[in-house]
mmCIF file of C-alpha atoms in Angstrom:
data_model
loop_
_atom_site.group_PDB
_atom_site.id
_atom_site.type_symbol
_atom_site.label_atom_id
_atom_site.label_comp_id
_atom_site.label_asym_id
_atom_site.label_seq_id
_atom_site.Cartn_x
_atom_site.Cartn_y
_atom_site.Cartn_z
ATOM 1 C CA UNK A 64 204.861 67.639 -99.952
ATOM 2 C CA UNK A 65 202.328 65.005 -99.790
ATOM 3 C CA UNK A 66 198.575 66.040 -99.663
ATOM 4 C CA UNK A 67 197.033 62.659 -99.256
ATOM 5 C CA UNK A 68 197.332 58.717 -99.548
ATOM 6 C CA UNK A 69 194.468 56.882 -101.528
ATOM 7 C CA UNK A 70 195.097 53.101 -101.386
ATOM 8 C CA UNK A 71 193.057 50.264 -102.651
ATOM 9 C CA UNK A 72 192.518 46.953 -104.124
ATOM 10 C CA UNK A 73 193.151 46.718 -107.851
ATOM 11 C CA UNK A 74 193.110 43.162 -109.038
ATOM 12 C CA UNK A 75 192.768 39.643 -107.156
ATOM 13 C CA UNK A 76 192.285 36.543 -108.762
ATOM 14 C CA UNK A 77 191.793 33.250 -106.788
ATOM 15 C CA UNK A 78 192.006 29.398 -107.793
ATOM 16 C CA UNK A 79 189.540 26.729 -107.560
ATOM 17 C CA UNK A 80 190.581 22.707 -107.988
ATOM 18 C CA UNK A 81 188.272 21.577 -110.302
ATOM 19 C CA UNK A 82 190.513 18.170 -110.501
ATOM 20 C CA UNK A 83 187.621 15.824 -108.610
ATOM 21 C CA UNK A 84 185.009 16.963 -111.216
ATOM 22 C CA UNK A 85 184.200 15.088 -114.331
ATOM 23 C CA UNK A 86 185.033 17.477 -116.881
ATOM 24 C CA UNK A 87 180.747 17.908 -117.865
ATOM 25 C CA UNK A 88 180.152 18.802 -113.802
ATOM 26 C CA UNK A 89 182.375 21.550 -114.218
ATOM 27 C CA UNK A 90 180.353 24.126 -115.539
ATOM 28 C CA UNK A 91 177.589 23.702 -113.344
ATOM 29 C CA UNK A 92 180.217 23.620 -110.024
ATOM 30 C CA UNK A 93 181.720 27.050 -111.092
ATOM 31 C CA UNK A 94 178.784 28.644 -111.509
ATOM 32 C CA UNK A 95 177.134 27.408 -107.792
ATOM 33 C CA UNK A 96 180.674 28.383 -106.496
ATOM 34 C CA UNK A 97 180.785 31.538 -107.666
ATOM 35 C CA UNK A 98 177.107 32.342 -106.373
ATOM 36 C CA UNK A 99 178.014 31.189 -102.959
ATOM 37 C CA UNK A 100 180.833 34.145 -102.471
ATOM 38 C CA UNK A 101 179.361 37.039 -101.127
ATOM 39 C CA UNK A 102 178.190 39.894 -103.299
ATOM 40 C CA UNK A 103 179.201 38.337 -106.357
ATOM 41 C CA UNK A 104 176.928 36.494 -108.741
ATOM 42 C CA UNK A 105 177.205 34.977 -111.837
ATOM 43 C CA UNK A 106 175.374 37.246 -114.682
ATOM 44 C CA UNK A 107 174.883 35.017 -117.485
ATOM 45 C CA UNK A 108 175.569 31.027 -117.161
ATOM 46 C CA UNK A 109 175.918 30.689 -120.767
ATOM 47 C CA UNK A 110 179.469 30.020 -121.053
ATOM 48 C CA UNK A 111 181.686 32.077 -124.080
ATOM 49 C CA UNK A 112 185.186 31.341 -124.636
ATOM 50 C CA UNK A 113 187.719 31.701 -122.698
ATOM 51 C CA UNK A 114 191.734 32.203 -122.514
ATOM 52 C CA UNK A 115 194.869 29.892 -122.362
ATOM 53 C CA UNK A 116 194.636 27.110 -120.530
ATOM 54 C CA UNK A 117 190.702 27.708 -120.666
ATOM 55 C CA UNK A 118 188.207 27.140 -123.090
ATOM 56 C CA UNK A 119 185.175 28.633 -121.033
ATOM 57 C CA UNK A 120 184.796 31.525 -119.397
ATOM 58 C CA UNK A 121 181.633 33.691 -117.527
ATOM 59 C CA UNK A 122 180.929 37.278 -116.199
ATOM 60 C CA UNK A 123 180.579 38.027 -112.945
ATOM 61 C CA UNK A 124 178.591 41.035 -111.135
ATOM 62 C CA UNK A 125 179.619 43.074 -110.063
ATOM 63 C CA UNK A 126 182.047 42.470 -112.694
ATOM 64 C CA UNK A 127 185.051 39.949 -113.471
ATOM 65 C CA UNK A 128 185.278 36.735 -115.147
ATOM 66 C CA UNK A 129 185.218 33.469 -114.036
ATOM 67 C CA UNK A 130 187.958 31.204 -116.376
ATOM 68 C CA UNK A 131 187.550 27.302 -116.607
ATOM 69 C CA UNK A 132 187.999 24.538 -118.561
ATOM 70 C CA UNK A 133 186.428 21.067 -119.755
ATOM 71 C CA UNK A 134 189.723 19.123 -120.757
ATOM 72 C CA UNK A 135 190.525 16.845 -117.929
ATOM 73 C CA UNK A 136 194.154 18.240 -118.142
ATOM 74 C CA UNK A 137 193.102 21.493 -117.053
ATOM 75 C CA UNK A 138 192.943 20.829 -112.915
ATOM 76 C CA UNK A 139 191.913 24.506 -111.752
ATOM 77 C CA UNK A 140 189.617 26.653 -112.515
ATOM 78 C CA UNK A 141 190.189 31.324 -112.003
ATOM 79 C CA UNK A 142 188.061 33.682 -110.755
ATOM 80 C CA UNK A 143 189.349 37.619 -111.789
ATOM 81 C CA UNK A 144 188.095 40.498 -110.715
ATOM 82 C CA UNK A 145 189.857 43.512 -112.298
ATOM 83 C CA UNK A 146 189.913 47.048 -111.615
ATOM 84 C CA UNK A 147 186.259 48.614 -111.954
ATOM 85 C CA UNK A 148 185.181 45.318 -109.735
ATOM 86 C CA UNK A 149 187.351 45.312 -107.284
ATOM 87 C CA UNK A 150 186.923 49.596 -106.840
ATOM 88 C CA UNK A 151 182.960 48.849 -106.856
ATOM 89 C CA UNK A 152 183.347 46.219 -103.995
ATOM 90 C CA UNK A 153 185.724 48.349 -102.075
ATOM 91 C CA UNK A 154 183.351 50.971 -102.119
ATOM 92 C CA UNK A 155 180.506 49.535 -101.683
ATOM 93 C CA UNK A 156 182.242 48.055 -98.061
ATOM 94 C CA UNK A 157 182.278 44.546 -99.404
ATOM 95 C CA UNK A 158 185.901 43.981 -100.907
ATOM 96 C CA UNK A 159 186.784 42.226 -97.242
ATOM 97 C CA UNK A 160 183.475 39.880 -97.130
ATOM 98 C CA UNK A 161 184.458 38.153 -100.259
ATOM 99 C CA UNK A 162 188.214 38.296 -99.383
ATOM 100 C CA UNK A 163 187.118 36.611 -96.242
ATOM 101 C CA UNK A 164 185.105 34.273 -97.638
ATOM 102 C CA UNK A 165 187.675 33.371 -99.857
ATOM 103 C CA UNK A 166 189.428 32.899 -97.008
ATOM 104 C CA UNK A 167 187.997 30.347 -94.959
ATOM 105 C CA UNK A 168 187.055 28.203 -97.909
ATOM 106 C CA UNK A 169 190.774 27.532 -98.602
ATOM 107 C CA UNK A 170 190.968 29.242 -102.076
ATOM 108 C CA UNK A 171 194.517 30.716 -102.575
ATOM 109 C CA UNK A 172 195.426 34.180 -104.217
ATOM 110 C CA UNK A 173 197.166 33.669 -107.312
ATOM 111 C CA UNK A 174 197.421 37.563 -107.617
ATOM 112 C CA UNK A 175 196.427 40.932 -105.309
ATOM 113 C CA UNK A 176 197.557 44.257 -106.688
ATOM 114 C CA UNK A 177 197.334 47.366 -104.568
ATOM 115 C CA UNK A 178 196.350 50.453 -106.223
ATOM 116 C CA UNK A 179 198.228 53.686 -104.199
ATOM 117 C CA UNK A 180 197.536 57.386 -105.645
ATOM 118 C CA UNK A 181 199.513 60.227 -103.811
ATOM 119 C CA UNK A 182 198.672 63.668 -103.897
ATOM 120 C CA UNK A 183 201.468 65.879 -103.705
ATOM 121 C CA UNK A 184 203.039 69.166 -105.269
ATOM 122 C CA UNK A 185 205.279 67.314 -107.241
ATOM 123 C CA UNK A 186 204.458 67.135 -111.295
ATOM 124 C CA UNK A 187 205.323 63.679 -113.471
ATOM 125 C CA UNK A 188 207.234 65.924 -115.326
ATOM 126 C CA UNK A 189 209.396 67.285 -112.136
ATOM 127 C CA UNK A 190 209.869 63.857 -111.114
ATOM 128 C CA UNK A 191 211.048 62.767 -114.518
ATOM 129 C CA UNK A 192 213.195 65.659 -114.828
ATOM 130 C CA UNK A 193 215.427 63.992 -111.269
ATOM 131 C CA UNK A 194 214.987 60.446 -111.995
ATOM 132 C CA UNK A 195 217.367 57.619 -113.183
ATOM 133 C CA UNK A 196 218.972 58.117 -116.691
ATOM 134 C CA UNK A 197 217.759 54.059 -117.080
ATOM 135 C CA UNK A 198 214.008 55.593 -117.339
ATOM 136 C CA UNK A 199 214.153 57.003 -120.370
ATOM 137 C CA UNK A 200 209.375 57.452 -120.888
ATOM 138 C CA UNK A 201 207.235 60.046 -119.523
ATOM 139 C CA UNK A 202 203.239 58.988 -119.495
ATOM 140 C CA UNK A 203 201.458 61.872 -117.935
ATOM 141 C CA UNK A 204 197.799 62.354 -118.026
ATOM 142 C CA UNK A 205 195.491 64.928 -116.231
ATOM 143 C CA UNK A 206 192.979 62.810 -113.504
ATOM 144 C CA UNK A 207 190.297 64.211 -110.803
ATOM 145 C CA UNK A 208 192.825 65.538 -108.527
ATOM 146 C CA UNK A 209 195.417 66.640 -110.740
ATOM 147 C CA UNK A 210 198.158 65.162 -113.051
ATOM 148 C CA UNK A 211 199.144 61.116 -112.693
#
């Protein structure tokens, strides 16, 4: 029987076109346009390295990363907000402002997870014990309202 339904936003990462930009402008564009979205704001412009395709990346408060590059090749730029940011922003009532905002400035979603936790009298290890012969890994772990 299920108890109760928690759902909310996990990850979300949008794209920027950085393709206009001289390679040098970039830095300095990311970091305004990441300081224009609502309740974030860049925490440290000193750039550090970054992942494949970028070479530079940033943090981001209330937490994330911003990913960009300076090779000319490189035409877009990522903002990521994981987990932890995305469960801060959501709680703090703000998850929609910058989804909005994202929104009407034409940025597209290159990735939106969902997180959904169900309460209910079932145990991992019940369910494993009726599923699919295909499935053949338990992971069970005790969490604040029960076993997940």
């Amino acid at each position: 029987m299920t108890k109760k339904i928690h759902i909310a936003p996990d990850y979300l990462t949008t794209s920027l076109d950085l393709l206009q930009l001289n390679p040098s402008e970039r830095h300095r564009e990311a970091v305004n346009w990441c300081n224009n979205v609502p309740h974030l704001k860049v925490k440290n412009e000193t750039p550090t390295g970054g992942r494949a395709p970028y070479n530079a990346s940033f943090t981001i408060l209330p937490g994330g990363r911003f990913f960009y590059s300076d090779k000319i090749a490189v035409r877009t730029a990522t903002l990521e907000l994981e987990g932890k940011p995305c469960q801060r922003l959501w709680a703090d009532g703000h998850f929609a402002d910058v989804v909005q905002h994202l929104q009407d400035y034409g940025k597209r979603f290159t990735r939106f997870d969902v997180a959904v936790d169900i309460e209910t009298d079932t145990t991992p290890a019940a369910f494993a014990a009726v599923r699919s012969s295909r499935f053949e890994t338990l992971g069970a772990f005790d969490s604040a309202t029960g076993q997940t």
